[in-house]
Amino acid sequence: VGERLYLGMDFGTSGARFAVIDRRGIIHAEAKKEYPLYLSGETYDWVSSWKVTLFSLLEDIPLHIRKLIASISIDGTSATTIIVDSKTGEPLWRPFLYNESCSDALPIVKSIAPVNHTVCSGSSTLCKLVSWWNRVDSNKKCALLLHQADWLLWLLHGKLGVSDYNNALKVGYDPEVDSYPQWLLSQQYSQVLPSVIAPGTSIGFLKEEVITRFDFQKDCVVCTGTTDSIAAFLAARATQPGKAVTSLGSTLAIKLLSTSRIEDARFGVYSHRLDDKWLVGGASNTGGAVLRQLFTDEQLEKLSEQINPLQASPLDYYPLPKAGERFPVADPNMAPRLHPRPGNDAEYLHGILESIARIEANAYGLLKDLGATQVDEVFTAGGGAKNEKWTKIRERVLGLPVSRAVQTEAAYGAALLALRGAQQNIQ
Ligand code: ADP
């Protein structure tokens, strides 16, 4: 037998990926698959799509690698909720997707939860649960709530009713005291809530039929997962307080590892627990979407070459794709500011990149003002990470070391969770 390996799987919005790593973090295999689309009446049968994708990805792992896998973990989209039969695990209802809003349940949830709690949003898991509970009058007695990752992991280990405190945050779980709060436990539907343990904790061995079908080792364990955006943060291996990941995709999202927990609903800022630390996050509406409205990716590359990143641009913009900003300024009516536009496009781009960097600096500044650990190093993910001129501009504006994250795939982060679970198992 060779060195043992660790499998992470990421179930994102449009498809799924896997990554197999060794204990040093080197990738031995990876692949991705789009979800096949199955129709069930008028809607998509997501549960079947995810299940089929799970097993076909396992089949795609080369057999000699599969035989070396010591542990498995899975991340899923946050707040994707499946209500299943607590005896059979079969869904009782079509899944509620991550971005689906159950605003019918919002007034009820607001009346029981503390003001500005994370569950007080129409797309929270708790709103989905309450909406289901009040809509359907059958099967309440044998219902169980699982998140997407919990359910997929269950297909592998077969023990119903286990979740992790990252996925469970949006149903109301309190990761600080490590239990569901009293205001939630006193509700009738609290009986459907899963039990919660730390992400990357071994739940048990693979089911016999999974071992036989895919030729896994008998000692391969299945570990609790996390959400897709936390898994992407874990991939960057920013493990010390003060380390942060800025994601420069269509929007600008920042995540900072902090020793203190901060929450501020005005700015959409909240914290996820990671062991004894907190992963603090916020998202601005600025970012690559504005760049894409103005320039093609090729133009971005060509124009960037002409920028001197050591020189400050005198142009002061607030690039937004449309009106409205949440973080680091909460103003639903804030208008985009992209004028005056100089005749030279490279100068224009320089001004935009520098203005986005200032918003990023303000974002980290706000987290500090709210009580988070001060940022001391930034790793970058997303389409903007490949722009070296922008990286230099951001280093100057932030006054911090900025580099591209080596790994940014959520599947890689999930594999790190699997590794962690396997190591705890040995101790
Ligand atoms: P998402 O997954 O959020 O859609 P990606 O992480 O794929 O976004 O990043 C895409 C964004 O990256 C686009 O909005 C695009 O404008 C931006 N982008 C692409 N190339 C560059 C570049 N060279 N410099 C800056 N931004 C870029």
Short mmCIF file of C-alpha atoms and ligand atoms in Angstrom, two decimals:
data_model
loop_
_atom_site.label_atom_id
_atom_site.label_comp_id
_atom_site.label_asym_id
_atom_site.label_seq_id
_atom_site.Cartn_x
_atom_site.Cartn_y
_atom_site.Cartn_z
CA VAL A 1 0.00 0.00 0.00
CA GLY A 2 1.29 3.48 -0.92
CA GLU A 3 0.89 6.75 0.96
CA ARG A 4 -2.70 7.45 2.02
CA LEU A 5 -4.69 10.15 0.22
CA TYR A 6 -7.62 12.45 1.10
CA LEU A 7 -10.65 13.19 -1.06
CA GLY A 8 -12.55 16.49 -1.10
CA MET A 9 -15.68 17.10 -3.17
CA ASP A 10 -17.27 20.46 -3.90
CA PHE A 11 -20.93 20.76 -4.91
CA GLY A 12 -21.24 24.26 -6.35
CA THR A 13 -24.03 26.09 -8.13
CA SER A 14 -23.63 24.60 -11.61
CA GLY A 15 -21.43 21.56 -11.13
CA ALA A 16 -19.23 19.52 -8.82
CA ARG A 17 -15.50 18.87 -8.53
CA PHE A 18 -13.20 16.58 -6.63
CA ALA A 19 -9.58 16.88 -5.53
CA VAL A 20 -7.44 14.11 -4.06
CA ILE A 21 -4.42 15.29 -2.04
CA ASP A 22 -1.68 13.75 0.06
CA ARG A 23 -0.79 14.91 3.57
CA ARG A 24 1.56 17.59 2.21
CA GLY A 25 -1.28 19.00 0.13
CA ILE A 26 -0.04 17.83 -3.26
CA ILE A 27 -2.84 17.08 -5.72
CA HIS A 28 -2.92 13.50 -7.08
CA ALA A 29 -6.15 13.73 -9.05
CA GLU A 30 -8.88 16.27 -9.77
CA ALA A 31 -11.82 16.63 -12.14
CA LYS A 32 -15.14 18.37 -12.52
CA LYS A 33 -18.62 17.62 -13.89
CA GLU A 34 -21.58 19.79 -14.75
CA TYR A 35 -24.83 18.60 -13.19
CA PRO A 36 -27.01 16.63 -15.59
CA LEU A 37 -30.45 18.26 -15.67
CA TYR A 38 -33.40 16.01 -14.89
CA LEU A 39 -36.93 17.29 -15.06
CA SER A 40 -39.53 16.31 -12.51
CA GLY A 41 -42.79 17.80 -13.68
CA GLU A 42 -42.28 21.54 -14.01
CA THR A 43 -39.09 21.78 -11.97
CA TYR A 44 -35.59 20.33 -11.98
CA ASP A 45 -34.91 17.20 -9.99
CA TRP A 46 -31.79 18.52 -8.23
CA VAL A 47 -31.56 15.67 -5.77
CA SER A 48 -31.11 13.15 -8.59
CA SER A 49 -28.62 15.43 -10.36
CA TRP A 50 -26.46 15.71 -7.25
CA LYS A 51 -26.64 12.01 -6.46
CA VAL A 52 -25.72 10.94 -9.99
CA THR A 53 -22.88 13.48 -10.05
CA LEU A 54 -21.54 12.23 -6.70
CA PHE A 55 -21.27 8.66 -7.89
CA SER A 56 -19.99 9.48 -11.35
CA LEU A 57 -17.22 11.65 -9.85
CA LEU A 58 -16.23 8.75 -7.57
CA GLU A 59 -16.03 6.55 -10.65
CA ASP A 60 -13.79 9.15 -12.33
CA ILE A 61 -11.15 8.82 -9.62
CA PRO A 62 -8.52 6.43 -11.00
CA LEU A 63 -8.81 3.07 -9.25
CA HIS A 64 -5.21 2.98 -7.95
CA ILE A 65 -5.84 6.38 -6.29
CA ARG A 66 -9.28 5.42 -4.95
CA LYS A 67 -7.68 2.49 -3.12
CA LEU A 68 -5.37 4.88 -1.23
CA ILE A 69 -8.08 7.24 0.01
CA ALA A 70 -8.22 7.36 3.82
CA SER A 71 -11.00 9.93 4.24
CA ILE A 72 -13.62 11.92 2.36
CA SER A 73 -15.33 15.27 2.96
CA ILE A 74 -17.84 17.31 0.94
CA ASP A 75 -18.82 20.98 0.81
CA GLY A 76 -22.12 22.27 -0.57
CA THR A 77 -23.78 25.59 -1.32
CA SER A 78 -24.73 27.41 1.84
CA ALA A 79 -28.41 27.24 2.87
CA THR A 80 -29.31 24.58 0.29
CA THR A 81 -31.79 22.59 2.32
CA ILE A 82 -33.28 19.13 1.95
CA ILE A 83 -36.06 17.83 4.16
CA VAL A 84 -35.93 14.06 4.25
CA ASP A 85 -37.67 11.13 5.89
CA SER A 86 -35.79 10.59 9.16
CA LYS A 87 -35.92 6.80 8.71
CA THR A 88 -35.16 6.33 5.02
CA GLY A 89 -33.31 9.54 4.11
CA GLU A 90 -35.58 9.97 1.09
CA PRO A 91 -36.46 13.61 0.36
CA LEU A 92 -39.99 14.53 1.44
CA TRP A 93 -39.96 17.66 -0.66
CA ARG A 94 -37.90 19.11 -3.50
CA PRO A 95 -34.73 20.79 -2.13
CA PHE A 96 -34.71 24.50 -1.35
CA LEU A 97 -31.80 26.00 -3.28
CA TYR A 98 -29.20 28.32 -1.73
CA ASN A 99 -30.59 31.50 -3.35
CA GLU A 100 -34.28 30.70 -3.01
CA SER A 101 -36.21 33.13 -0.87
CA CYS A 102 -39.00 32.01 1.44
CA SER A 103 -40.15 35.47 2.39
CA ASP A 104 -43.50 34.07 3.57
CA ALA A 105 -41.64 32.71 6.59
CA LEU A 106 -39.61 35.85 7.29
CA PRO A 107 -42.10 37.60 9.61
CA ILE A 108 -42.43 34.41 11.67
CA VAL A 109 -38.66 33.93 11.88
CA LYS A 110 -38.17 37.58 12.80
CA SER A 111 -40.69 37.23 15.60
CA ILE A 112 -38.73 34.42 17.29
CA ALA A 113 -35.05 35.18 16.48
CA PRO A 114 -32.94 37.97 18.01
CA VAL A 115 -32.88 41.21 16.00
CA ASN A 116 -30.56 41.08 12.97
CA HIS A 117 -29.74 37.40 13.45
CA THR A 118 -28.33 35.60 10.35
CA VAL A 119 -31.59 33.63 10.06
CA CYS A 120 -33.50 36.89 9.44
CA SER A 121 -33.14 36.70 5.68
CA GLY A 122 -35.66 35.11 3.33
CA SER A 123 -33.03 32.72 1.95
CA SER A 124 -31.85 31.45 5.35
CA THR A 125 -32.22 27.74 6.07
CA LEU A 126 -34.57 28.53 8.94
CA CYS A 127 -36.96 30.47 6.67
CA LYS A 128 -36.96 27.48 4.33
CA LEU A 129 -37.76 25.13 7.19
CA VAL A 130 -40.54 27.32 8.58
CA SER A 131 -41.99 27.81 5.12
CA TRP A 132 -42.09 24.04 4.58
CA TRP A 133 -43.46 23.37 8.04
CA ASN A 134 -46.34 25.77 7.52
CA ARG A 135 -47.06 24.76 3.95
CA VAL A 136 -47.32 21.00 4.13
CA ASP A 137 -49.40 19.17 6.67
CA SER A 138 -48.06 15.69 6.12
CA ASN A 139 -44.98 13.81 7.31
CA LYS A 140 -43.97 16.33 9.95
CA LYS A 141 -43.50 13.50 12.45
CA CYS A 142 -40.76 11.77 10.54
CA ALA A 143 -39.05 14.80 8.95
CA LEU A 144 -35.35 15.59 9.23
CA LEU A 145 -33.57 18.65 7.91
CA LEU A 146 -30.23 18.21 6.15
CA HIS A 147 -28.03 20.59 4.20
CA GLN A 148 -26.82 19.63 0.74
CA ALA A 149 -23.39 18.51 2.01
CA ASP A 150 -24.92 16.53 4.91
CA TRP A 151 -27.21 14.66 2.56
CA LEU A 152 -24.47 13.81 0.05
CA LEU A 153 -22.21 12.62 2.88
CA TRP A 154 -25.08 10.51 4.19
CA LEU A 155 -25.21 8.70 0.84
CA LEU A 156 -21.65 7.60 1.64
CA HIS A 157 -21.78 6.82 5.39
CA GLY A 158 -25.47 6.03 5.99
CA LYS A 159 -25.88 7.68 9.43
CA LEU A 160 -28.81 10.06 9.26
CA GLY A 161 -28.95 13.39 11.02
CA VAL A 162 -25.39 14.75 11.15
CA SER A 163 -24.33 18.27 10.14
CA ASP A 164 -21.48 20.69 10.80
CA TYR A 165 -21.52 24.11 12.49
CA ASN A 166 -20.69 25.99 9.29
CA ASN A 167 -23.65 24.65 7.33
CA ALA A 168 -25.90 24.89 10.40
CA LEU A 169 -25.22 28.61 11.05
CA LYS A 170 -28.08 29.73 8.80
CA VAL A 171 -30.61 27.46 10.46
CA GLY A 172 -29.78 29.20 13.74
CA TYR A 173 -27.12 27.00 15.36
CA ASP A 174 -24.91 28.95 17.75
CA PRO A 175 -21.31 27.86 17.15
CA GLU A 176 -20.04 29.89 20.09
CA VAL A 177 -21.94 27.94 22.75
CA ASP A 178 -22.05 24.87 20.51
CA SER A 179 -25.78 24.27 20.62
CA TYR A 180 -29.07 25.38 19.14
CA PRO A 181 -30.34 28.43 21.04
CA GLN A 182 -33.34 28.16 23.36
CA TRP A 183 -35.54 30.35 21.15
CA LEU A 184 -35.13 27.74 18.41
CA LEU A 185 -35.33 24.64 20.60
CA SER A 186 -38.67 25.81 21.98
CA GLN A 187 -40.23 25.66 18.50
CA GLN A 188 -42.21 22.59 17.44
CA TYR A 189 -40.04 22.07 14.38
CA SER A 190 -36.82 21.91 16.40
CA GLN A 191 -37.29 18.12 16.36
CA VAL A 192 -36.25 18.05 12.69
CA LEU A 193 -32.87 19.74 13.29
CA PRO A 194 -29.75 17.60 12.73
CA SER A 195 -27.06 17.11 15.35
CA VAL A 196 -24.03 19.30 14.78
CA ILE A 197 -20.29 18.65 15.08
CA ALA A 198 -17.16 20.46 13.90
CA PRO A 199 -16.37 20.50 10.15
CA GLY A 200 -13.78 17.86 9.27
CA THR A 201 -14.79 15.41 12.02
CA SER A 202 -15.01 11.73 11.23
CA ILE A 203 -18.64 10.51 11.17
CA GLY A 204 -17.95 6.88 10.40
CA PHE A 205 -16.83 4.39 7.76
CA LEU A 206 -18.17 4.18 4.22
CA LYS A 207 -21.27 2.05 3.71
CA GLU A 208 -20.54 -1.53 2.74
CA GLU A 209 -22.23 -1.11 -0.66
CA VAL A 210 -20.13 2.00 -1.45
CA ILE A 211 -16.91 0.15 -0.52
CA THR A 212 -17.83 -2.76 -2.78
CA ARG A 213 -19.07 -0.67 -5.70
CA PHE A 214 -16.04 1.63 -5.87
CA ASP A 215 -13.28 -0.53 -4.37
CA PHE A 216 -12.52 1.77 -1.47
CA GLN A 217 -10.57 0.51 1.55
CA LYS A 218 -12.67 -0.70 4.48
CA ASP A 219 -11.01 1.82 6.83
CA CYS A 220 -11.87 4.87 4.69
CA VAL A 221 -13.79 7.36 6.87
CA VAL A 222 -16.35 10.02 5.95
CA CYS A 223 -15.98 13.43 7.61
CA THR A 224 -18.33 16.38 8.11
CA GLY A 225 -18.05 19.12 5.49
CA THR A 226 -18.62 22.84 5.27
CA THR A 227 -20.06 25.44 2.88
CA ASP A 228 -18.55 26.09 -0.55
CA SER A 229 -17.24 29.57 0.24
CA ILE A 230 -15.61 28.43 3.48
CA ALA A 231 -14.03 25.50 1.63
CA ALA A 232 -12.62 27.98 -0.91
CA PHE A 233 -11.13 29.99 1.96
CA LEU A 234 -9.61 26.83 3.48
CA ALA A 235 -8.01 26.06 0.11
CA ALA A 236 -5.87 29.20 0.38
CA ARG A 237 -4.43 27.83 3.65
CA ALA A 238 -4.65 31.14 5.46
CA THR A 239 -4.49 29.53 8.88
CA GLN A 240 -3.25 32.36 11.15
CA PRO A 241 -5.37 35.24 12.52
CA GLY A 242 -4.77 38.34 10.37
CA LYS A 243 -4.52 36.34 7.13
CA ALA A 244 -7.23 37.11 4.62
CA VAL A 245 -8.51 36.12 1.20
CA THR A 246 -9.91 38.70 -1.19
CA SER A 247 -11.96 37.17 -3.96
CA LEU A 248 -11.94 39.36 -7.09
CA GLY A 249 -14.65 37.74 -9.16
CA SER A 250 -17.80 39.46 -10.41
CA THR A 251 -17.98 41.01 -6.95
CA LEU A 252 -15.36 41.76 -4.32
CA ALA A 253 -15.64 39.46 -1.31
CA ILE A 254 -13.27 39.47 1.62
CA LYS A 255 -12.74 36.84 4.30
CA LEU A 256 -10.47 37.40 7.29
CA LEU A 257 -9.38 34.97 9.99
CA SER A 258 -9.97 36.68 13.33
CA THR A 259 -9.65 35.78 17.00
CA SER A 260 -12.90 37.64 17.69
CA ARG A 261 -16.40 37.11 16.32
CA ILE A 262 -18.08 40.12 14.74
CA GLU A 263 -21.57 40.56 13.29
CA ASP A 264 -23.17 43.62 11.78
CA ALA A 265 -26.32 43.11 9.76
CA ARG A 266 -26.18 46.68 8.37
CA PHE A 267 -23.13 45.72 6.33
CA GLY A 268 -24.01 42.07 5.87
CA VAL A 269 -20.96 41.16 7.98
CA TYR A 270 -21.00 37.92 9.94
CA SER A 271 -18.63 35.29 11.28
CA HIS A 272 -18.31 31.57 10.82
CA ARG A 273 -16.51 29.52 13.42
CA LEU A 274 -13.29 27.75 12.42
CA ASP A 275 -12.08 25.79 15.47
CA ASP A 276 -11.05 28.42 18.02
CA LYS A 277 -11.08 31.28 15.49
CA TRP A 278 -13.65 33.16 13.43
CA LEU A 279 -13.88 33.59 9.70
CA VAL A 280 -15.23 37.09 9.21
CA GLY A 281 -16.66 38.02 5.85
CA GLY A 282 -18.27 40.75 3.84
CA ALA A 283 -19.03 41.37 0.17
CA SER A 284 -19.07 44.59 -1.85
CA ASN A 285 -20.98 45.02 -5.10
CA THR A 286 -17.87 46.43 -6.77
CA GLY A 287 -15.59 44.03 -8.64
CA GLY A 288 -15.04 42.41 -12.00
CA ALA A 289 -18.64 42.79 -13.22
CA VAL A 290 -17.95 46.51 -13.78
CA LEU A 291 -14.71 45.73 -15.62
CA ARG A 292 -16.58 43.31 -17.84
CA GLN A 293 -19.14 46.02 -18.71
CA LEU A 294 -16.29 48.21 -20.00
CA PHE A 295 -13.54 45.90 -21.28
CA THR A 296 -13.02 42.39 -22.62
CA ASP A 297 -10.59 40.17 -20.71
CA GLU A 298 -8.06 40.63 -23.56
CA GLN A 299 -8.36 44.41 -23.33
CA LEU A 300 -7.88 44.18 -19.58
CA GLU A 301 -4.62 42.32 -20.10
CA LYS A 302 -3.31 44.67 -22.81
CA LEU A 303 -4.27 47.88 -20.99
CA SER A 304 -2.89 46.61 -17.68
CA GLU A 305 0.54 46.23 -19.29
CA GLN A 306 0.64 50.02 -19.74
CA ILE A 307 -0.07 50.78 -16.07
CA ASN A 308 2.68 51.85 -13.69
CA PRO A 309 1.38 50.37 -10.42
CA LEU A 310 3.86 52.31 -8.27
CA GLN A 311 2.25 55.58 -9.27
CA ALA A 312 -1.05 56.57 -7.64
CA SER A 313 -3.91 57.36 -10.02
CA PRO A 314 -5.53 60.75 -9.39
CA LEU A 315 -8.93 59.37 -10.48
CA ASP A 316 -11.44 58.67 -7.73
CA TYR A 317 -14.33 56.37 -8.67
CA TYR A 318 -16.81 54.06 -6.97
CA PRO A 319 -17.26 51.33 -9.59
CA LEU A 320 -20.60 49.53 -9.30
CA PRO A 321 -22.50 47.58 -11.98
CA LYS A 322 -25.73 49.26 -10.81
CA ALA A 323 -26.94 51.44 -7.96
CA GLY A 324 -26.62 50.08 -4.44
CA GLU A 325 -23.82 49.09 -2.07
CA ARG A 326 -23.82 47.03 1.13
CA PHE A 327 -20.25 46.79 2.35
CA PRO A 328 -18.06 48.65 3.37
CA VAL A 329 -20.71 51.35 2.93
CA ALA A 330 -24.35 50.40 3.51
CA ASP A 331 -26.32 52.49 1.00
CA PRO A 332 -28.97 50.76 -1.14
CA ASN A 333 -29.17 53.86 -3.36
CA MET A 334 -25.47 54.57 -3.86
CA ALA A 335 -24.91 55.52 -7.50
CA PRO A 336 -21.95 54.14 -9.48
CA ARG A 337 -19.22 56.76 -9.97
CA LEU A 338 -17.08 56.21 -13.09
CA HIS A 339 -16.52 59.77 -14.31
CA PRO A 340 -14.65 61.73 -15.52
CA ARG A 341 -13.41 59.24 -18.12
CA PRO A 342 -9.97 60.18 -19.45
CA GLY A 343 -9.22 59.83 -23.17
CA ASN A 344 -6.62 57.17 -22.45
CA ASP A 345 -8.16 53.76 -21.61
CA ALA A 346 -5.10 52.59 -19.65
CA GLU A 347 -5.43 55.64 -17.40
CA TYR A 348 -9.14 54.90 -17.04
CA LEU A 349 -8.48 51.29 -16.06
CA HIS A 350 -5.74 52.40 -13.66
CA GLY A 351 -8.26 54.69 -11.94
CA ILE A 352 -10.84 51.91 -11.69
CA LEU A 353 -8.40 49.30 -10.36
CA GLU A 354 -7.06 51.79 -7.84
CA SER A 355 -10.58 52.78 -6.75
CA ILE A 356 -11.54 49.13 -6.22
CA ALA A 357 -8.33 48.70 -4.19
CA ARG A 358 -9.40 51.63 -1.99
CA ILE A 359 -12.79 49.99 -1.43
CA GLU A 360 -10.94 46.79 -0.47
CA ALA A 361 -8.78 48.77 2.00
CA ASN A 362 -11.89 50.40 3.48
CA ALA A 363 -13.50 46.96 3.76
CA TYR A 364 -10.60 45.59 5.84
CA GLY A 365 -10.60 48.87 7.81
CA LEU A 366 -14.29 48.45 8.63
CA LEU A 367 -13.78 44.87 9.86
CA LYS A 368 -11.07 46.16 12.18
CA ASP A 369 -13.33 48.98 13.42
CA LEU A 370 -16.03 46.39 14.12
CA GLY A 371 -13.56 44.52 16.31
CA ALA A 372 -11.89 41.92 14.08
CA THR A 373 -8.19 41.05 14.13
CA GLN A 374 -6.18 43.49 11.99
CA VAL A 375 -5.32 42.07 8.57
CA ASP A 376 -1.60 41.51 7.91
CA GLU A 377 -1.50 39.57 4.65
CA VAL A 378 -3.91 39.15 1.76
CA PHE A 379 -4.20 36.21 -0.63
CA THR A 380 -6.23 36.70 -3.80
CA ALA A 381 -8.65 34.41 -5.60
CA GLY A 382 -10.94 34.88 -8.62
CA GLY A 383 -10.45 36.28 -12.11
CA GLY A 384 -8.75 39.47 -10.88
CA ALA A 385 -6.02 37.49 -9.09
CA LYS A 386 -4.07 36.95 -12.30
CA ASN A 387 -3.58 40.70 -12.85
CA GLU A 388 -0.10 41.37 -11.46
CA LYS A 389 -0.33 45.13 -11.96
CA TRP A 390 -3.51 45.18 -9.90
CA THR A 391 -1.79 43.11 -7.21
CA LYS A 392 0.99 45.74 -7.03
CA ILE A 393 -1.55 48.57 -6.87
CA ARG A 394 -3.37 46.77 -4.05
CA GLU A 395 -0.10 46.21 -2.15
CA ARG A 396 0.54 49.95 -2.26
CA VAL A 397 -3.02 50.97 -1.35
CA LEU A 398 -3.47 48.31 1.38
CA GLY A 399 0.10 48.69 2.65
CA LEU A 400 0.28 44.90 2.99
CA PRO A 401 1.83 41.91 1.25
CA VAL A 402 -0.63 40.69 -1.42
CA SER A 403 -0.22 37.52 -3.44
CA ARG A 404 -2.24 35.11 -5.51
CA ALA A 405 -3.56 32.15 -3.51
CA VAL A 406 -1.88 28.96 -4.69
CA GLN A 407 -5.07 26.92 -4.33
CA THR A 408 -8.53 28.40 -4.65
CA GLU A 409 -10.78 25.44 -5.47
CA ALA A 410 -13.34 24.60 -2.81
CA ALA A 411 -12.75 20.89 -3.54
CA TYR A 412 -9.15 21.38 -2.36
CA GLY A 413 -10.43 22.95 0.87
CA ALA A 414 -12.79 20.00 1.36
CA ALA A 415 -9.83 17.64 0.87
CA LEU A 416 -7.99 19.52 3.64
CA LEU A 417 -11.02 18.89 5.88
CA ALA A 418 -10.85 15.19 5.01
CA LEU A 419 -7.15 15.20 5.92
CA ARG A 420 -7.95 16.84 9.24
CA GLY A 421 -10.64 14.26 9.99
CA ALA A 422 -8.27 11.39 9.23
CA GLN A 423 -5.55 12.83 11.45
CA GLN A 424 -7.97 13.22 14.37
CA ASN A 425 -8.97 9.63 13.89
CA ILE A 426 -5.39 8.46 14.41
CA GLN A 427 -4.87 10.54 17.60
P1 ADP B 1 -17.13 34.89 -10.98
O1 ADP B 1 -16.84 33.44 -10.69
O2 ADP B 1 -17.49 35.70 -9.78
O3 ADP B 1 -18.05 35.13 -12.13
P2 ADP B 1 -14.32 34.96 -11.83
O4 ADP B 1 -13.57 34.64 -10.59
O5 ADP B 1 -14.40 33.97 -12.92
O6 ADP B 1 -15.76 35.54 -11.48
O7 ADP B 1 -13.68 36.31 -12.42
C1 ADP B 1 -14.22 36.95 -13.52
C2 ADP B 1 -13.95 38.43 -13.43
O8 ADP B 1 -12.54 38.65 -13.53
C3 ADP B 1 -14.60 39.20 -14.57
O9 ADP B 1 -15.56 40.07 -14.04
C4 ADP B 1 -13.45 39.93 -15.26
O10 ADP B 1 -13.78 41.29 -15.53
C5 ADP B 1 -12.31 39.83 -14.26
N1 ADP B 1 -11.03 39.72 -14.95
C6 ADP B 1 -10.68 38.86 -15.92
N2 ADP B 1 -9.42 39.10 -16.34
C7 ADP B 1 -8.95 40.13 -15.61
C8 ADP B 1 -7.74 40.87 -15.55
N3 ADP B 1 -6.70 40.56 -16.35
N4 ADP B 1 -7.64 41.87 -14.68
C9 ADP B 1 -8.66 42.18 -13.86
N5 ADP B 1 -9.82 41.53 -13.86
C10 ADP B 1 -9.99 40.53 -14.71
#
